[in-house]
Tab-separated table of C-alpha atoms in Angstrom:
chain	number	residue	atom	x	y	z
A	147	MET	CA	214.275	108.935	100.848
A	148	LYS	CA	210.534	109.447	99.968
A	149	ARG	CA	209.964	106.454	97.493
A	150	LYS	CA	211.267	104.287	100.639
A	151	ILE	CA	208.725	105.304	102.863
A	152	ILE	CA	205.753	105.204	100.380
A	153	LEU	CA	207.162	101.351	98.629
A	154	SER	CA	207.341	100.543	102.600
A	155	ALA	CA	204.066	101.643	103.557
A	156	VAL	CA	202.217	100.129	100.712
A	157	LEU	CA	203.961	96.768	101.695
A	158	PHE	CA	202.792	97.753	104.179
A	159	VAL	CA	198.487	97.753	104.029
A	160	LEU	CA	199.402	94.955	101.455
A	161	THR	CA	200.794	92.827	104.203
A	162	ILE	CA	197.288	94.076	106.137
A	163	PHE	CA	194.937	93.299	102.985
A	164	ALA	CA	196.807	89.663	102.079
A	165	GLY	CA	195.847	88.267	106.242
A	166	SER	CA	192.241	89.490	105.601
A	167	ASN	CA	189.310	88.398	104.630
A	168	LEU	CA	189.787	90.374	101.091
A	169	TYR	CA	192.318	88.608	99.485
A	170	ALA	CA	191.839	85.680	102.289
A	171	LYS	CA	191.269	82.056	99.449
A	172	ASN	CA	187.082	80.937	100.077
A	173	ALA	CA	185.555	77.706	99.647
A	174	ILE	CA	182.092	76.719	100.240
A	175	ILE	CA	181.232	73.342	101.059
A	176	LEU	CA	177.673	71.736	100.084
A	177	ALA	CA	176.713	69.070	102.670
A	178	SER	CA	174.316	67.128	101.371
A	179	PHE	CA	173.344	63.762	103.418
A	180	GLY	CA	173.788	62.067	99.955
A	181	THR	CA	172.601	59.273	97.948
A	182	THR	CA	173.600	56.119	97.020
A	183	VAL	CA	169.954	55.683	93.790
A	184	PRO	CA	172.025	56.961	90.569
A	185	GLU	CA	169.141	58.772	88.951
A	186	ALA	CA	168.729	60.628	92.508
A	187	VAL	CA	172.183	62.769	91.830
A	188	LYS	CA	170.898	64.346	89.205
A	189	ALA	CA	168.941	66.652	91.933
A	190	ILE	CA	172.311	67.096	94.062
A	191	THR	CA	174.971	67.929	91.281
A	192	ASN	CA	172.473	70.276	90.497
A	193	ILE	CA	172.418	72.560	93.260
A	194	GLN	CA	176.053	72.903	93.251
A	195	GLU	CA	176.144	73.868	89.636
A	196	ARG	CA	173.593	76.370	90.711
A	197	VAL	CA	175.974	77.906	93.307
A	198	GLU	CA	178.909	77.225	91.172
A	199	LYS	CA	176.752	79.818	88.412
A	200	ASP	CA	176.274	82.574	90.821
A	201	PHE	CA	180.296	81.933	92.331
A	202	PRO	CA	182.107	81.164	89.768
A	203	ASP	CA	185.555	83.208	91.940
A	204	THR	CA	184.673	80.323	94.591
A	205	GLU	CA	185.875	76.543	95.313
A	206	VAL	CA	183.167	74.642	95.879
A	207	ARG	CA	183.295	71.024	97.580
A	208	LEU	CA	180.542	68.269	98.013
A	209	THR	CA	180.264	66.204	100.643
A	210	PHE	CA	178.007	63.330	101.803
A	211	THR	CA	177.024	63.623	105.568
A	212	SER	CA	175.835	60.273	105.766
A	213	ASN	CA	178.622	57.135	106.875
A	214	ILE	CA	176.598	54.839	105.287
A	215	ILE	CA	176.103	56.183	101.915
A	216	ARG	CA	179.569	57.421	101.428
A	217	SER	CA	180.634	53.475	101.980
A	218	VAL	CA	178.735	52.265	99.124
A	219	TRP	CA	180.260	54.934	97.116
A	220	LYS	CA	183.344	53.757	98.339
A	221	LYS	CA	182.623	50.154	96.884
A	222	ARG	CA	181.832	51.608	94.050
A	223	GLN	CA	185.464	53.445	93.408
A	224	THR	CA	186.975	49.723	92.482
A	225	GLN	CA	184.805	49.640	89.616
A	226	ALA	CA	184.739	53.059	88.745
A	227	ASP	CA	184.754	52.705	84.893
A	228	GLN	CA	181.735	51.412	85.419
A	229	TRP	CA	180.103	53.810	87.468
A	230	ILE	CA	181.523	56.385	85.134
A	231	LYS	CA	180.237	55.326	81.749
A	232	LYS	CA	176.888	55.669	83.562
A	233	GLY	CA	177.485	59.711	84.065
A	234	ILE	CA	177.876	59.216	87.693
A	235	PRO	CA	180.931	62.510	88.393
A	236	GLU	CA	184.173	61.604	89.715
A	237	LYS	CA	182.759	63.654	92.851
A	238	VAL	CA	180.877	61.736	93.424
A	239	LEU	CA	182.211	58.389	93.197
A	240	TYR	CA	185.136	59.779	95.538
A	241	VAL	CA	182.842	61.761	97.445
A	242	LYS	CA	184.391	62.304	101.171
A	243	GLY	CA	183.568	62.735	104.804
A	244	ILE	CA	182.712	66.672	106.343
A	245	ILE	CA	186.499	66.642	108.285
A	246	ALA	CA	188.249	65.328	105.517
A	247	THR	CA	186.626	67.606	103.114
A	248	PHE	CA	187.766	70.755	105.618
A	249	GLY	CA	191.337	68.854	105.779
A	250	ASP	CA	191.697	69.310	102.055
A	251	LEU	CA	189.879	72.677	102.027
A	252	GLN	CA	192.775	73.572	104.725
A	253	GLU	CA	196.198	71.165	102.488
A	254	ALA	CA	194.890	73.684	100.479
A	255	GLY	CA	195.124	76.858	101.528
A	256	TYR	CA	191.211	77.892	101.917
A	257	LYS	CA	191.208	80.035	104.468
A	258	ASN	CA	186.955	81.394	104.741
A	259	ILE	CA	184.937	78.332	104.583
A	260	VAL	CA	181.035	79.142	104.166
A	261	VAL	CA	179.243	75.577	104.948
A	262	GLN	CA	175.459	75.343	103.204
A	263	PRO	CA	173.881	72.269	104.354
A	264	THR	CA	171.360	70.768	101.457
A	265	HIS	CA	169.038	70.009	104.663
A	266	VAL	CA	165.422	70.723	104.467
A	267	PHE	CA	165.323	72.067	108.063
A	268	HIS	CA	166.325	72.238	110.743
A	269	MET	CA	166.239	68.682	111.890
A	270	GLU	CA	168.381	65.280	113.340
A	271	GLN	CA	170.793	65.648	110.341
A	272	TYR	CA	171.578	69.963	110.807
A	273	GLN	CA	172.137	69.586	114.707
A	274	ASP	CA	175.014	66.693	113.738
A	275	LEU	CA	176.247	68.566	110.647
A	276	LYS	CA	175.882	72.102	113.232
A	277	SER	CA	178.213	69.379	115.147
A	278	TYR	CA	180.415	69.158	112.867
A	279	VAL	CA	180.828	73.091	112.166
A	280	ASP	CA	181.306	74.080	115.486
A	281	ALA	CA	183.901	71.519	116.477
A	282	MET	CA	185.965	72.954	113.778
A	283	LYS	CA	184.921	76.995	114.650
A	284	SER	CA	186.302	76.097	117.969
A	285	ILE	CA	189.985	75.241	117.134
A	286	LYS	CA	192.283	78.036	118.597
A	287	THR	CA	196.183	77.665	118.539
A	288	ILE	CA	198.052	80.278	120.629
A	289	LYS	CA	199.137	82.702	117.346
A	290	SER	CA	196.502	83.348	115.581
A	291	LYS	CA	197.945	82.894	111.955
A	292	TRP	CA	198.719	78.968	113.082
A	293	SER	CA	194.889	78.519	112.846
A	294	PRO	CA	193.571	76.198	109.786
A	295	PHE	CA	191.146	78.563	109.074
A	296	ASP	CA	189.616	82.216	109.426
A	297	THR	CA	186.428	82.405	109.340
A	298	ILE	CA	183.305	79.196	109.062
A	299	ALA	CA	180.205	80.042	108.344
A	300	LEU	CA	176.988	77.339	108.497
A	301	GLY	CA	173.653	78.622	106.386
A	302	ARG	CA	170.119	77.975	107.038
A	303	PRO	CA	168.387	74.744	105.611
A	304	ALA	CA	165.769	75.333	102.482
A	305	LEU	CA	163.076	75.724	104.711
A	306	GLY	CA	164.913	77.539	107.952
A	307	THR	CA	165.918	77.512	110.747
A	308	ILE	CA	165.772	78.504	114.650
A	309	GLY	CA	166.420	81.478	116.047
A	310	SER	CA	165.572	84.628	114.811
A	311	HIS	CA	168.175	86.465	113.243
A	312	TYR	CA	166.345	85.181	109.939
A	313	ASP	CA	162.155	84.523	109.995
A	314	TYR	CA	161.701	80.877	108.729
A	315	HIS	CA	158.344	82.277	108.154
A	316	GLU	CA	159.963	84.092	105.164
A	317	ASP	CA	161.748	80.930	103.366
A	318	LEU	CA	158.461	78.381	104.349
A	319	ALA	CA	156.897	81.303	102.242
A	320	ARG	CA	159.389	80.942	99.835
A	321	ALA	CA	159.342	77.875	99.160
A	322	VAL	CA	154.931	77.405	99.321
A	323	LYS	CA	155.720	79.403	96.179
A	324	ILE	CA	157.223	77.327	94.851
A	325	PHE	CA	155.556	73.995	94.924
A	326	SER	CA	152.443	76.404	93.093
A	327	LYS	CA	153.852	73.854	90.251
A	328	ASP	CA	153.232	71.191	92.219
A	329	THR	CA	149.687	72.074	92.980
A	330	LYS	CA	149.096	72.973	89.283
A	331	LEU	CA	149.790	69.595	88.295
A	332	ALA	CA	147.605	67.680	91.004
A	333	LYS	CA	144.815	70.412	89.901
A	334	LYS	CA	145.417	68.818	86.330
A	335	LYS	CA	145.186	65.430	87.405
A	336	ASN	CA	141.973	66.360	89.608
A	337	ALA	CA	144.050	64.609	92.423
A	338	VAL	CA	144.786	65.673	96.153
A	339	LEU	CA	148.581	66.212	96.771
A	340	VAL	CA	150.795	64.369	98.973
A	341	TYR	CA	153.896	65.337	100.186
A	342	MET	CA	156.247	62.920	101.212
A	343	GLY	CA	158.842	64.172	104.641
A	344	HIS	CA	161.932	62.112	105.575
A	345	GLY	CA	161.069	63.669	109.897
A	346	ASN	CA	163.161	62.091	112.070
A	347	GLU	CA	161.932	60.848	115.822
A	348	HIS	CA	164.264	63.129	118.087
A	349	TRP	CA	162.957	66.643	116.988
A	350	SER	CA	159.812	68.365	115.880
A	351	THR	CA	158.678	68.087	112.879
A	352	GLY	CA	156.056	70.960	113.464
A	353	ILE	CA	157.091	72.561	110.382
A	354	TYR	CA	155.017	69.822	107.979
A	355	ALA	CA	151.621	70.533	109.870
A	356	GLU	CA	152.660	74.208	109.319
A	357	LEU	CA	153.704	73.655	105.517
A	358	GLN	CA	150.368	72.135	104.920
A	359	LYS	CA	148.519	74.802	106.759
A	360	GLU	CA	150.225	77.303	104.556
A	361	MET	CA	149.700	75.037	100.900
A	362	ARG	CA	146.080	74.832	102.205
A	363	LYS	CA	145.987	78.198	102.927
A	364	ALA	CA	147.897	79.614	99.229
A	365	TYR	CA	146.066	77.161	97.230
A	366	PRO	CA	142.553	76.852	98.610
A	367	GLY	CA	141.183	74.462	95.150
A	368	VAL	CA	144.283	71.861	95.166
A	369	MET	CA	143.883	69.669	99.067
A	370	THR	CA	147.114	69.107	100.535
A	371	PHE	CA	148.866	67.057	102.852
A	372	VAL	CA	152.686	66.896	103.838
A	373	GLY	CA	153.476	63.397	105.994
A	374	SER	CA	156.564	61.963	107.004
A	375	VAL	CA	158.906	58.348	106.491
A	376	GLU	CA	159.636	59.485	110.356
A	377	GLY	CA	157.684	60.356	113.130
A	378	TYR	CA	154.496	62.865	112.921
A	379	PRO	CA	152.469	62.975	110.702
A	380	SER	CA	153.153	59.626	109.663
A	381	LEU	CA	151.702	57.264	106.982
A	382	GLU	CA	149.061	56.530	109.434
A	383	ASP	CA	148.182	59.617	110.187
A	384	VAL	CA	147.900	61.026	105.899
A	385	ALA	CA	146.074	57.568	104.639
A	386	ALA	CA	143.584	58.747	107.865
A	387	GLY	CA	142.878	62.524	106.736
A	388	LEU	CA	142.408	61.267	102.863
A	389	ASN	CA	139.833	58.535	104.129
A	390	HIS	CA	137.646	61.516	105.862
A	391	LEU	CA	137.678	63.722	102.467
A	392	SER	CA	134.202	63.372	100.233
A	393	LEU	CA	135.793	62.895	97.261
A	394	LYS	CA	134.393	61.754	93.466
A	395	ASN	CA	138.125	61.153	91.869
A	396	LYS	CA	139.705	59.348	94.669
A	397	ARG	CA	143.055	60.170	93.009
A	398	VAL	CA	147.063	61.403	95.154
A	399	LEU	CA	149.271	62.733	93.776
A	400	VAL	CA	152.550	62.117	95.598
A	401	LYS	CA	155.712	63.513	95.498
A	402	PRO	CA	159.006	62.646	98.235
A	403	LEU	CA	159.434	66.659	100.371
A	404	MET	CA	162.740	65.966	100.084
A	405	ILE	CA	166.078	67.137	97.899
A	406	VAL	CA	166.738	63.323	96.026
A	407	ALA	CA	164.127	60.917	94.995
A	408	GLY	CA	166.791	58.795	95.877
A	409	ASP	CA	166.028	54.963	98.202
A	410	HIS	CA	162.922	56.486	100.494
A	411	ALA	CA	161.106	57.970	97.218
A	412	THR	CA	161.818	54.482	95.567
A	413	ASN	CA	161.347	52.590	97.712
A	414	ASP	CA	159.203	53.592	100.805
A	415	MET	CA	156.695	56.118	98.550
A	416	ALA	CA	157.184	54.202	94.720
A	417	GLY	CA	157.570	51.184	96.106
A	418	SER	CA	155.589	48.337	95.584
A	419	GLU	CA	156.340	46.235	99.025
A	420	GLU	CA	152.403	46.253	100.344
A	421	ASP	CA	153.388	49.108	103.138
A	422	SER	CA	154.467	51.535	100.530
A	423	TRP	CA	152.687	54.989	100.936
A	424	LYS	CA	151.676	53.908	97.368
A	425	SER	CA	150.180	50.730	98.355
A	426	VAL	CA	148.546	51.710	101.449
A	427	PHE	CA	146.652	54.820	99.217
A	428	GLU	CA	145.293	52.252	96.615
A	429	LYS	CA	144.543	49.488	99.347
A	430	ASN	CA	142.166	52.767	100.555
A	431	GLY	CA	140.859	53.040	96.768
A	432	PHE	CA	142.632	55.500	95.344
A	433	LYS	CA	144.636	56.185	92.356
A	434	VAL	CA	148.075	56.805	92.717
A	435	PHE	CA	150.456	59.366	90.964
A	436	PRO	CA	153.683	58.860	92.010
A	437	VAL	CA	156.308	61.853	90.906
A	438	LEU	CA	159.780	60.171	91.221
A	439	LYS	CA	161.188	64.456	91.610
A	440	GLY	CA	163.867	65.467	94.246
A	441	LEU	CA	163.333	68.893	95.049
A	442	GLY	CA	167.177	69.938	94.086
A	443	SER	CA	165.655	69.029	90.984
A	444	ASP	CA	164.017	72.004	91.219
A	445	ASN	CA	166.592	75.024	89.604
A	446	ASP	CA	164.445	77.482	91.973
A	447	PHE	CA	164.011	75.438	94.885
A	448	ALA	CA	167.728	75.144	94.764
A	449	ASP	CA	168.488	78.456	94.348
A	450	ILE	CA	167.086	78.792	97.571
A	451	PHE	CA	170.371	77.183	98.431
A	452	VAL	CA	172.295	80.061	96.898
A	453	ASP	CA	170.870	83.078	98.544
A	454	HIS	CA	171.377	81.069	102.067
A	455	ILE	CA	175.095	80.839	101.001
A	456	ARG	CA	175.504	84.665	100.293
A	457	ASP	CA	173.630	85.010	103.440
A	458	ALA	CA	175.717	83.582	106.034
A	459	ALA	CA	178.555	84.160	104.134
A	460	LYS	CA	177.704	88.605	104.861
A	461	ASP	CA	176.896	87.597	108.014
A	462	ALA	CA	180.435	86.175	109.031
A	463	GLY	CA	182.244	89.118	106.261
A	464	ILE	CA	183.766	86.479	103.361
A	465	ASN	CA	183.259	87.778	100.111
A	466	LEU	CA	182.889	85.460	98.005
């Protein structure tokens, strides 16, 4: 009789734990805007590899949030062998959108999801991703056991987000320390350091001005400018700032403030067109040194996302 009671108690406890986050299947969705440039893919896969290294027992799925970029890869699937031979991993060639990725995980029985964006800051793309995540979180069933997911958490971008839970100034300070590598290279070339961010036309890009301020404060020996493809400060603003400097050697080291060195970096920043950043700076008498390397290729920067995943999971009570 005692054995039956003990056995029943054990089964009861195991049943409770089986339905808890402790034993539920967990997954991480790494949400990137994406890229169509093969050479730039490595920056994204490097982040995923860093995440998988820190969370070896957790499923990690990659998604591209850009419909246009996914459509390009979908067309390339008709010549899959050709792209795979070029080194493109299947997870990129057959990449899916955020909703399909959620669906695949739900079908596979994953109940707790951490969505980690690879965005630089809380701007248009992050806000759209947040809307998708909030929509998935809003799904409620009459009986909770039929809900597609138990818990969904959203991590913050590299330089933080709005709100007081995590002070974005601390995220910004961490990035500034990592960017010391860029200042050393600029100093070696006796050049001004210019970052080209993506920016947007709907949200404030004041974070760029703040980053510029903190970089100049931390590295007074190197003049730093931060501009954006869209919004403020623009290429014209950066060019005007450069022209106001009294320089013996007019040299500029320009690098993308983006996760990948994709189309914007190769064309808008370092392209030969007359309106590219490189061409505009050269017209103003500067010798330009483009660096075609995305932030995701830097392990120290990639690890920012690893830590943000850890924070989001902890806050949500998910045991990765």
